[in-house]
mmCIF file of N, CA and C in Angstrom:
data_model
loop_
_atom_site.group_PDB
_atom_site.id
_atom_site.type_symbol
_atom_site.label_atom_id
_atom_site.label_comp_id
_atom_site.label_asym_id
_atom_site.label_seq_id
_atom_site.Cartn_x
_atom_site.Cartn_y
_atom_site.Cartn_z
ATOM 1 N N UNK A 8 86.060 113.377 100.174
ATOM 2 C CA UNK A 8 85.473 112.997 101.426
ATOM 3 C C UNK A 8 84.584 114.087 102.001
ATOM 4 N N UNK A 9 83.990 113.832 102.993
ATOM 5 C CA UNK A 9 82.879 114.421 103.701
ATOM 6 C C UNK A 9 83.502 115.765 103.881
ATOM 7 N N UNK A 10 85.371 116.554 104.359
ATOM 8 C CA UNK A 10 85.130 116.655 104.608
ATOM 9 C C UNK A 10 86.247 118.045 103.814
ATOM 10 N N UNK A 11 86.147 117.754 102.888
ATOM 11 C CA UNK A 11 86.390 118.496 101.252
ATOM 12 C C UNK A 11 85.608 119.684 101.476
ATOM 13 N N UNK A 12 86.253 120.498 101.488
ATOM 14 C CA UNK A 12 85.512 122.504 101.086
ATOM 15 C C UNK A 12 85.795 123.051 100.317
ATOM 16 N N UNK A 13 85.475 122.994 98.721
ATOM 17 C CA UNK A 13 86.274 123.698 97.390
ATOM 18 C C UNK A 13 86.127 125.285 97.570
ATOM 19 N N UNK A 14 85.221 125.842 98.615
ATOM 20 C CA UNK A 14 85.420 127.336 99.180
ATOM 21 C C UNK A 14 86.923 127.731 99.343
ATOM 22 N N UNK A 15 87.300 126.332 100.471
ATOM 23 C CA UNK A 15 88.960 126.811 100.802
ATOM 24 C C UNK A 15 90.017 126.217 99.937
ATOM 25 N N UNK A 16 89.758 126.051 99.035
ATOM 26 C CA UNK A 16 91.079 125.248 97.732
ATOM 27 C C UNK A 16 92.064 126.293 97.849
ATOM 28 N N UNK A 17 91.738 127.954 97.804
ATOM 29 C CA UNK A 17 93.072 128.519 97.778
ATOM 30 C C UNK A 17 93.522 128.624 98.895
ATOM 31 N N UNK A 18 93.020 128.074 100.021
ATOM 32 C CA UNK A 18 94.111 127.817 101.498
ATOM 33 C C UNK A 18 95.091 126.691 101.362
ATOM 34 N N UNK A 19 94.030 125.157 100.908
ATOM 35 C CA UNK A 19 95.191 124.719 100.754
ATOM 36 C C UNK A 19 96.062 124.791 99.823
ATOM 37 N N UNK A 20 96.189 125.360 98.482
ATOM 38 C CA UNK A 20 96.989 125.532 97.755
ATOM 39 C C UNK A 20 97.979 126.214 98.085
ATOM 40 N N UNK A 21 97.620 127.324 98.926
ATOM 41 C CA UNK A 21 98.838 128.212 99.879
ATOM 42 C C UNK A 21 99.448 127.396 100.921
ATOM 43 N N UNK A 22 99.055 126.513 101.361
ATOM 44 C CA UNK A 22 99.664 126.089 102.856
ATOM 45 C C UNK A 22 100.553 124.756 102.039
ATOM 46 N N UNK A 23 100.611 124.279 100.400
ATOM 47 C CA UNK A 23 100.896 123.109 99.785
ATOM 48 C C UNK A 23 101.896 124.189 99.482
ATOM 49 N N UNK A 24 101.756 125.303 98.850
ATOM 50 C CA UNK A 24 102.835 126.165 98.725
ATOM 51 C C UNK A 24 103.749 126.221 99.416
ATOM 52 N N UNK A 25 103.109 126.708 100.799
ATOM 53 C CA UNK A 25 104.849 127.327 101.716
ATOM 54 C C UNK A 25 104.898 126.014 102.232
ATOM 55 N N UNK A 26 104.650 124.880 102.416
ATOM 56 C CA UNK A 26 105.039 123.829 102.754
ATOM 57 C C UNK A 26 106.320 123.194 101.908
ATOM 58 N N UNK A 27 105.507 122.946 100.890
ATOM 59 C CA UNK A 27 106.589 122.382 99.658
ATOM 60 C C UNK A 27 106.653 122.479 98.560
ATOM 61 N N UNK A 28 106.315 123.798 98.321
ATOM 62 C CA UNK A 28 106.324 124.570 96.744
ATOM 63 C C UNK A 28 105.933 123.165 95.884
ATOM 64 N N UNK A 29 104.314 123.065 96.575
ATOM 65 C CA UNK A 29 103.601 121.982 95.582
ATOM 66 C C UNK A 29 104.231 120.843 94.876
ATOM 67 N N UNK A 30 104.935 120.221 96.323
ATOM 68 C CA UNK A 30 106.035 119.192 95.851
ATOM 69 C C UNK A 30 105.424 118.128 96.551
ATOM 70 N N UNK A 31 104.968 117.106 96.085
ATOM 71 C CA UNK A 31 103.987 115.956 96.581
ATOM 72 C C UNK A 31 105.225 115.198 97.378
ATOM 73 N N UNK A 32 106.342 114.554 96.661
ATOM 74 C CA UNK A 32 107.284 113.906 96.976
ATOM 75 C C UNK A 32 108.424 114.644 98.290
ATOM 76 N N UNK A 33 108.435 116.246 98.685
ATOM 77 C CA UNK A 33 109.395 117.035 99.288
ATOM 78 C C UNK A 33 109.538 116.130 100.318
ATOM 79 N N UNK A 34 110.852 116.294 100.868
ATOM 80 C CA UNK A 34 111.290 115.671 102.259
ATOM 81 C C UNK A 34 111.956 117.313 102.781
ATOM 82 N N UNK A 35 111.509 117.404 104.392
ATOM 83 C CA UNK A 35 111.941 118.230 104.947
ATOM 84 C C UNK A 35 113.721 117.994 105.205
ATOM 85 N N UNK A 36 114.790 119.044 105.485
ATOM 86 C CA UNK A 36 115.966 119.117 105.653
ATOM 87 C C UNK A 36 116.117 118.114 106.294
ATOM 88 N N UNK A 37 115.455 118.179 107.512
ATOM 89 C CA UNK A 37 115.764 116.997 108.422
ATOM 90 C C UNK A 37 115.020 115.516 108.334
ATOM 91 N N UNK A 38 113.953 115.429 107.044
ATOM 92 C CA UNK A 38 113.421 114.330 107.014
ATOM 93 C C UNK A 38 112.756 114.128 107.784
ATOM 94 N N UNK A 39 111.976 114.678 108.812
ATOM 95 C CA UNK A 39 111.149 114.248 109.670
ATOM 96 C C UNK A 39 109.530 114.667 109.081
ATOM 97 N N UNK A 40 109.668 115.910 108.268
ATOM 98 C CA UNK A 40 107.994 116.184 107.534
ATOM 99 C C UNK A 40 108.319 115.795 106.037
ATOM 100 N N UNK A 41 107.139 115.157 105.513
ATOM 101 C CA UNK A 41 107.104 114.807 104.450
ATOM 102 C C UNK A 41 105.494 114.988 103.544
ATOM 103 N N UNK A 42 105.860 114.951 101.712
ATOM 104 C CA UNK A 42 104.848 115.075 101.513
ATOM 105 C C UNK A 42 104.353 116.658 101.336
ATOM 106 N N UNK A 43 102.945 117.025 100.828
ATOM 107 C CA UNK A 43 103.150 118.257 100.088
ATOM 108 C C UNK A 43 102.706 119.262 101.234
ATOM 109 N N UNK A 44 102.067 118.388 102.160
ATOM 110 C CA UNK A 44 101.597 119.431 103.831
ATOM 111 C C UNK A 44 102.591 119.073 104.568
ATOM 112 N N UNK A 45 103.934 118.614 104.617
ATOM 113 C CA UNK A 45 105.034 118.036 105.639
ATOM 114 C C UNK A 45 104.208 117.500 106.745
ATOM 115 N N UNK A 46 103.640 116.439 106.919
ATOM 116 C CA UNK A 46 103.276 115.985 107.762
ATOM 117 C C UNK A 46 104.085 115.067 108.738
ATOM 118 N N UNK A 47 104.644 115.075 109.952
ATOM 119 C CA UNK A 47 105.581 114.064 110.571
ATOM 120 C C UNK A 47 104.799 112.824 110.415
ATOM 121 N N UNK A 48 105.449 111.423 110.659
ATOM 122 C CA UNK A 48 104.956 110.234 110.947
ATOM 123 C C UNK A 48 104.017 110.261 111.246
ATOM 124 N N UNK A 49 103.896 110.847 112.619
ATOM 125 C CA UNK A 49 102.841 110.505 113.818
ATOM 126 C C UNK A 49 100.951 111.035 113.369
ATOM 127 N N UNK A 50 101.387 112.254 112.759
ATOM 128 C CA UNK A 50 100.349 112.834 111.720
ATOM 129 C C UNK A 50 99.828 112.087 110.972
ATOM 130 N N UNK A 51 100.548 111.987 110.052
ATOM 131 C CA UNK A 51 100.222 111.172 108.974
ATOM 132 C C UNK A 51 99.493 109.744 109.543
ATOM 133 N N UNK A 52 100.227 108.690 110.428
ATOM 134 C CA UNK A 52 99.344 107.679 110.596
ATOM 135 C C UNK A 52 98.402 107.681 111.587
ATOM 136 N N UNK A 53 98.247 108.978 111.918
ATOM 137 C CA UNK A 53 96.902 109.601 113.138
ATOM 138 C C UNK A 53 95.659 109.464 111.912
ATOM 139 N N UNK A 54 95.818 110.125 110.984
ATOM 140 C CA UNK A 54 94.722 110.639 110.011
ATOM 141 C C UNK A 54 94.533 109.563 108.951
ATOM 142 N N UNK A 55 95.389 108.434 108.991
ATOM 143 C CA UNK A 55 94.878 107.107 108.140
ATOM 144 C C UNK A 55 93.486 106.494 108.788
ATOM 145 N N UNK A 56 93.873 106.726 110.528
ATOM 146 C CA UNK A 56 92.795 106.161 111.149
ATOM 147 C C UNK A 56 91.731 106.906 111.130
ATOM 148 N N UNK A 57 92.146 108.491 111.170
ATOM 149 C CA UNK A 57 90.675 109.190 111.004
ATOM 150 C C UNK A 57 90.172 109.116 109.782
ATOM 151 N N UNK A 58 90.431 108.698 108.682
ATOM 152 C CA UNK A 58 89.599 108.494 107.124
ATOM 153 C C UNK A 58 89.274 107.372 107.181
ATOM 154 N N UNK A 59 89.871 106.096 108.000
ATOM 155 C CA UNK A 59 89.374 104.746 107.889
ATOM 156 C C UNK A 59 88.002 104.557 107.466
ATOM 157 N N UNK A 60 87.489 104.982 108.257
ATOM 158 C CA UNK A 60 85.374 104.981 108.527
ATOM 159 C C UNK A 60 85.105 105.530 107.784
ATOM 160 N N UNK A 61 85.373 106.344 107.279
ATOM 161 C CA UNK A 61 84.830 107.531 106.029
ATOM 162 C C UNK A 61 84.723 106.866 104.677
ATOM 163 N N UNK A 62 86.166 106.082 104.715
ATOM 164 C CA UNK A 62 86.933 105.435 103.558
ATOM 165 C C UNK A 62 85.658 104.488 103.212
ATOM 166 N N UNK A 63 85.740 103.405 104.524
ATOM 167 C CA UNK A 63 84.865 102.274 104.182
ATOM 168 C C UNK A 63 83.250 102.615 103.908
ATOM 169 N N UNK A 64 83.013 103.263 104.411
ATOM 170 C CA UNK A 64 81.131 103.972 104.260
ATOM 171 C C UNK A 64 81.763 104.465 102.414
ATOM 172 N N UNK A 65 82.311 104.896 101.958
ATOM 173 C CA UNK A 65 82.320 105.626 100.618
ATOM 174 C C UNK A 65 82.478 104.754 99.553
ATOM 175 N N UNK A 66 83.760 103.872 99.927
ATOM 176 C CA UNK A 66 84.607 102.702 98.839
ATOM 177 C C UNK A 66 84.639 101.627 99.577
ATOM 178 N N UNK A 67 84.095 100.927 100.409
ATOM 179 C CA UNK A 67 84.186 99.406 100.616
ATOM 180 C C UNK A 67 85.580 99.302 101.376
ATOM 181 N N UNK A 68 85.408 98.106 101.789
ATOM 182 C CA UNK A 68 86.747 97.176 102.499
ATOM 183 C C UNK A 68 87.975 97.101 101.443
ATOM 184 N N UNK A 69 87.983 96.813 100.019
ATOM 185 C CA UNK A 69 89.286 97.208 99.233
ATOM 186 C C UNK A 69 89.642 98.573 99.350
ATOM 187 N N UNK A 70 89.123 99.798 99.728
ATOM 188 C CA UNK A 70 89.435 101.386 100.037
ATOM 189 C C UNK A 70 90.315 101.212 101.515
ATOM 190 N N UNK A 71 89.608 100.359 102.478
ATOM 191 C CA UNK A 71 90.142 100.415 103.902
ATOM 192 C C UNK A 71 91.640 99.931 103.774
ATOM 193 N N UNK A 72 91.731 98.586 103.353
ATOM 194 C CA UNK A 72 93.117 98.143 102.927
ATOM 195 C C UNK A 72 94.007 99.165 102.396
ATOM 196 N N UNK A 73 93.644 99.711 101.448
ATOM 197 C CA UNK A 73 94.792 101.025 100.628
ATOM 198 C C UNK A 73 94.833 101.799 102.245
ATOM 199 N N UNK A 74 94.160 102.483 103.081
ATOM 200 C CA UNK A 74 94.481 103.232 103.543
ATOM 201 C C UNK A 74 95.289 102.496 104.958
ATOM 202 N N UNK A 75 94.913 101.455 105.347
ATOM 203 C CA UNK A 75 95.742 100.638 106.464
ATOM 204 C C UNK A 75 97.209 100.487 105.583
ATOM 205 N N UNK A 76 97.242 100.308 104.456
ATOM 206 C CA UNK A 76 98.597 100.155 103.946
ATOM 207 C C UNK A 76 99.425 101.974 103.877
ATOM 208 N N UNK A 77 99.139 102.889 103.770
ATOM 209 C CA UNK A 77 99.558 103.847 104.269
ATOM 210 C C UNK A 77 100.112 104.401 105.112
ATOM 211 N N UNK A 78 99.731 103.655 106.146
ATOM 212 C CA UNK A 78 100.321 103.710 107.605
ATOM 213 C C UNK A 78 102.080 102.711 107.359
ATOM 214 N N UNK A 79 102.057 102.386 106.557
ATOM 215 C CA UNK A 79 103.925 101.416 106.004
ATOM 216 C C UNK A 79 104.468 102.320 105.118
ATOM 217 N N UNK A 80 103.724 103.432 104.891
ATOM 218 C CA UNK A 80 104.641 104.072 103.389
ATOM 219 C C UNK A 80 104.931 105.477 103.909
ATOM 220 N N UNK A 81 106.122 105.972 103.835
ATOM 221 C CA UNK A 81 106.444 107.169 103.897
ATOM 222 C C UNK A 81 105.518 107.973 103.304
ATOM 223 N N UNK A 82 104.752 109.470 103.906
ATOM 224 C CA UNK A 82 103.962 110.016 103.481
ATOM 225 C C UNK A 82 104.428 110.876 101.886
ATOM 226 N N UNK A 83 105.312 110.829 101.992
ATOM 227 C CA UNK A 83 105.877 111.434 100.170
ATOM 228 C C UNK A 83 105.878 110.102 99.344
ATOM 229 N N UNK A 84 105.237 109.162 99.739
ATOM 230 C CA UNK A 84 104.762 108.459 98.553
ATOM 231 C C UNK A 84 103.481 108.352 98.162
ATOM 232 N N UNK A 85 102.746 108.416 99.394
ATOM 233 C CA UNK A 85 101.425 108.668 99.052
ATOM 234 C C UNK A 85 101.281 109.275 97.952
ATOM 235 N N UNK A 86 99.930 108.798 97.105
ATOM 236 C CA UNK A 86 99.387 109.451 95.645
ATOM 237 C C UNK A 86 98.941 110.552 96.555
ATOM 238 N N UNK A 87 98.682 111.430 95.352
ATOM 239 C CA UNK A 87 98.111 112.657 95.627
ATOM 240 C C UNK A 87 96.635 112.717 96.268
ATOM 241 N N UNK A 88 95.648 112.051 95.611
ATOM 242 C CA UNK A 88 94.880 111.755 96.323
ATOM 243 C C UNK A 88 94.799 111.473 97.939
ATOM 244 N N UNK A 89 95.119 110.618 97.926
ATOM 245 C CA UNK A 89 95.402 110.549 99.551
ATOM 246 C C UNK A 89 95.995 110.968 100.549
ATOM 247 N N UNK A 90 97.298 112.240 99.823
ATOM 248 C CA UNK A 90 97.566 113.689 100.293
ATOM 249 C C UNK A 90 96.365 114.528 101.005
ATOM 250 N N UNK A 91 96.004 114.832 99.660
ATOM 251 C CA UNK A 91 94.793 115.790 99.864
ATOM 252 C C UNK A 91 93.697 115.165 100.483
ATOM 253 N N UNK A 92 93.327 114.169 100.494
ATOM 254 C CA UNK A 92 92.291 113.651 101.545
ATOM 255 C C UNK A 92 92.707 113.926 102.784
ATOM 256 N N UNK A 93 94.068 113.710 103.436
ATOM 257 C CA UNK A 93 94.577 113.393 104.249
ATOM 258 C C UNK A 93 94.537 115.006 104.740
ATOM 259 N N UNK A 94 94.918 116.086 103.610
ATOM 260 C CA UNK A 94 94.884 117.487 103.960
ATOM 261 C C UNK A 94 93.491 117.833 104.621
ATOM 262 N N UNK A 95 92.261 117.280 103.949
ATOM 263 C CA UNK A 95 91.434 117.990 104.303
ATOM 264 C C UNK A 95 90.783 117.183 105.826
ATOM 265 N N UNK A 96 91.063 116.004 105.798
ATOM 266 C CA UNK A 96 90.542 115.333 107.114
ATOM 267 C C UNK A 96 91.348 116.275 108.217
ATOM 268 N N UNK A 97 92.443 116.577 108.202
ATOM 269 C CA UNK A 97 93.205 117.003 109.184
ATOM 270 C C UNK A 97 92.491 118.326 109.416
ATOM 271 N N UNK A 98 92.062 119.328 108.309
ATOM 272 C CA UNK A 98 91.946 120.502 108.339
ATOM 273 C C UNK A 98 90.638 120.433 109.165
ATOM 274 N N UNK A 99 89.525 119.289 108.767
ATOM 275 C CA UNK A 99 88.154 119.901 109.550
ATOM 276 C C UNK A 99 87.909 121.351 109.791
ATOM 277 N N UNK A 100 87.252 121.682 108.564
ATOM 278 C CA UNK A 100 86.768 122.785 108.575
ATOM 279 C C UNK A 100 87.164 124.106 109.139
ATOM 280 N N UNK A 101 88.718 124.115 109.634
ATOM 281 C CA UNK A 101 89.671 125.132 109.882
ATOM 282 C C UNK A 101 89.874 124.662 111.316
ATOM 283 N N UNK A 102 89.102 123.361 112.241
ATOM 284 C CA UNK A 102 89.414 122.918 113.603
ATOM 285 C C UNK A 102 91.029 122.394 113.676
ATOM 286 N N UNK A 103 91.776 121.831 112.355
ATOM 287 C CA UNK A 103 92.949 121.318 112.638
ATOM 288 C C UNK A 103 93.954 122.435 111.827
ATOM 289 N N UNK A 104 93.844 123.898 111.721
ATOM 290 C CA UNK A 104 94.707 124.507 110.770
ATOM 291 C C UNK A 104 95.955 124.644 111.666
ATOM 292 N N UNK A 105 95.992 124.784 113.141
ATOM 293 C CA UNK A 105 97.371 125.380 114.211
ATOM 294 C C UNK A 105 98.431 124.060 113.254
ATOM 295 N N UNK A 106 97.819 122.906 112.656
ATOM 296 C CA UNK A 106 98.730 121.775 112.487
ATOM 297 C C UNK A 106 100.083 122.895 111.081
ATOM 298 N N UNK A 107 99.460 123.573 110.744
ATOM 299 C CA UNK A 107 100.093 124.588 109.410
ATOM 300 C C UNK A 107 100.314 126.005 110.061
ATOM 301 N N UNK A 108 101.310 125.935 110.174
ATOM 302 C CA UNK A 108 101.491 127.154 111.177
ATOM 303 C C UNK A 108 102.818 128.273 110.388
ATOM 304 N N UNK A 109 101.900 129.171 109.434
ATOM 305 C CA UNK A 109 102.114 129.684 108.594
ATOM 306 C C UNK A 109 102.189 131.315 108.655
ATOM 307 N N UNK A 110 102.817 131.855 109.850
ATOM 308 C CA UNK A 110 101.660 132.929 110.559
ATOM 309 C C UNK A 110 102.652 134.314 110.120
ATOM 310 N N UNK A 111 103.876 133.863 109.704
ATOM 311 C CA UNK A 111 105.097 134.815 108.660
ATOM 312 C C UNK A 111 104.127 135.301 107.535
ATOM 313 N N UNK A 112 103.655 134.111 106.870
ATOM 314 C CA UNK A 112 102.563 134.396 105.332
ATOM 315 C C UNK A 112 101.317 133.928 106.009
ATOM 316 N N UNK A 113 100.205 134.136 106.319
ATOM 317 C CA UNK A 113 99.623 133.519 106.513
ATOM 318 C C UNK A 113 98.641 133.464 105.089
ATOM 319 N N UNK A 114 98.165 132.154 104.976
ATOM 320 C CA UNK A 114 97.251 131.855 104.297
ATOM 321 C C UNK A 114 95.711 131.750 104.334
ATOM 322 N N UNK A 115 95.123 132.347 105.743
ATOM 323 C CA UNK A 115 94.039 132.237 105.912
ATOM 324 C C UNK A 115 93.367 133.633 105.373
#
Protein backbone atom coordinates (compact mmCIF):
# COMPACT_ATOMS: atom_id res chain seq x y z
CA UNK A 1 0.00 0.00 0.00
CA UNK A 2 0.65 3.65 -0.39
CA UNK A 3 1.87 3.60 2.68
CA UNK A 4 4.79 0.82 2.75
CA UNK A 5 8.53 2.31 3.51
CA UNK A 6 11.11 -0.61 2.78
CA UNK A 7 13.66 2.24 4.37
CA UNK A 8 11.92 1.20 7.74
CA UNK A 9 11.57 -2.80 7.31
CA UNK A 10 14.12 -3.07 10.16
CA UNK A 11 11.69 -1.08 12.51
CA UNK A 12 9.12 -3.13 11.81
CA UNK A 13 10.88 -6.25 12.07
CA UNK A 14 12.01 -5.03 15.59
CA UNK A 15 8.69 -3.85 16.87
CA UNK A 16 7.23 -7.72 15.20
CA UNK A 17 10.09 -8.84 17.38
CA UNK A 18 9.48 -7.48 20.86
CA UNK A 19 5.90 -7.77 20.17
CA UNK A 20 5.75 -11.42 19.33
CA UNK A 21 9.02 -12.86 18.55
CA UNK A 22 7.68 -12.81 14.85
CA UNK A 23 4.71 -14.82 15.82
CA UNK A 24 1.85 -13.93 13.33
CA UNK A 25 -0.65 -16.16 15.32
CA UNK A 26 0.76 -14.83 19.30
CA UNK A 27 -2.06 -14.10 21.71
CA UNK A 28 -1.10 -11.77 24.51
CA UNK A 29 -1.26 -13.41 28.35
CA UNK A 30 -4.33 -11.78 28.73
CA UNK A 31 -5.69 -12.16 25.18
CA UNK A 32 -6.58 -8.82 24.65
CA UNK A 33 -3.43 -8.01 21.88
CA UNK A 34 -3.14 -10.18 19.15
CA UNK A 35 -1.25 -10.97 16.06
CA UNK A 36 2.46 -10.16 15.25
CA UNK A 37 2.08 -6.09 16.30
CA UNK A 38 -0.49 -7.17 19.34
CA UNK A 39 -2.97 -5.07 18.21
CA UNK A 40 -6.27 -4.86 20.64
CA UNK A 41 -9.72 -5.24 18.87
CA UNK A 42 -10.42 -1.74 18.70
CA UNK A 43 -7.04 -1.20 16.62
CA UNK A 44 -7.27 -3.64 14.55
CA UNK A 45 -10.94 -2.84 13.31
CA UNK A 46 -9.99 1.06 13.36
CA UNK A 47 -7.34 0.29 10.53
CA UNK A 48 -9.65 -2.18 8.39
CA UNK A 49 -11.49 1.08 7.85
CA UNK A 50 -8.42 3.06 7.28
CA UNK A 51 -7.15 0.60 4.28
CA UNK A 52 -10.76 0.29 3.04
CA UNK A 53 -10.21 3.23 0.29
CA UNK A 54 -6.76 2.36 -0.37
CA UNK A 55 -7.85 -1.33 -0.72
CA UNK A 56 -10.59 -0.48 -3.25
CA UNK A 57 -8.54 2.28 -5.50
CA UNK A 58 -5.65 -0.73 -5.70
CA UNK A 59 -7.80 -4.23 -5.89
CA UNK A 60 -11.43 -3.54 -6.62
CA UNK A 61 -14.64 -4.26 -4.55
CA UNK A 62 -13.56 -8.23 -4.13
CA UNK A 63 -10.25 -6.58 -2.02
CA UNK A 64 -12.93 -4.36 0.04
CA UNK A 65 -14.97 -7.49 1.03
CA UNK A 66 -11.67 -9.44 2.34
CA UNK A 67 -10.97 -6.46 4.36
CA UNK A 68 -14.75 -5.72 5.77
CA UNK A 69 -14.51 -9.45 6.60
CA UNK A 70 -11.55 -8.78 8.93
CA UNK A 71 -13.27 -6.76 11.10
CA UNK A 72 -15.14 -10.75 12.27
CA UNK A 73 -11.75 -12.43 12.58
CA UNK A 74 -9.53 -12.28 15.44
CA UNK A 75 -6.44 -10.33 14.38
CA UNK A 76 -4.02 -13.59 14.82
CA UNK A 77 -5.76 -14.95 12.01
CA UNK A 78 -5.27 -12.52 9.72
CA UNK A 79 -2.75 -13.65 6.76
CA UNK A 80 0.29 -12.03 6.98
CA UNK A 81 -0.31 -9.81 4.43
CA UNK A 82 -2.89 -8.02 5.95
CA UNK A 83 -0.78 -7.90 9.21
CA UNK A 84 1.70 -6.00 7.63
CA UNK A 85 -0.55 -3.81 5.66
CA UNK A 86 -2.33 -3.22 8.67
CA UNK A 87 1.36 -2.50 10.35
CA UNK A 88 2.19 -0.04 8.00
CA UNK A 89 -1.26 1.89 7.64
CA UNK A 90 -1.12 2.31 11.38
CA UNK A 91 2.54 3.38 11.32
CA UNK A 92 2.07 6.39 8.70
CA UNK A 93 5.26 7.27 8.25
CA UNK A 94 6.30 7.16 12.06
CA UNK A 95 2.73 9.51 12.82
CA UNK A 96 1.20 6.24 14.51
CA UNK A 97 4.56 4.64 16.21
CA UNK A 98 3.39 5.88 20.31
CA UNK A 99 0.76 2.79 19.15
CA UNK A 100 4.39 0.42 19.81
CA UNK A 101 5.65 1.61 22.75
CA UNK A 102 8.93 -0.02 22.96
CA UNK A 103 11.00 2.62 24.80
CA UNK A 104 12.96 -0.36 27.30
CA UNK A 105 14.47 -1.46 23.53
CA UNK A 106 13.63 0.95 21.46
CA UNK A 107 13.52 0.24 17.88
CA UNK A 108 13.64 3.49 16.29
Amino acid sequence: GKWYMPKKESIRRCIMDREANHNYRAVSAGGIYRGAYQMNRGLARGVSFMMQKEVKKEMGPEAVAVVKQLRKIPTQQWNRYWQDRAFWTIWRKGKGKHHWRTNHRPCY
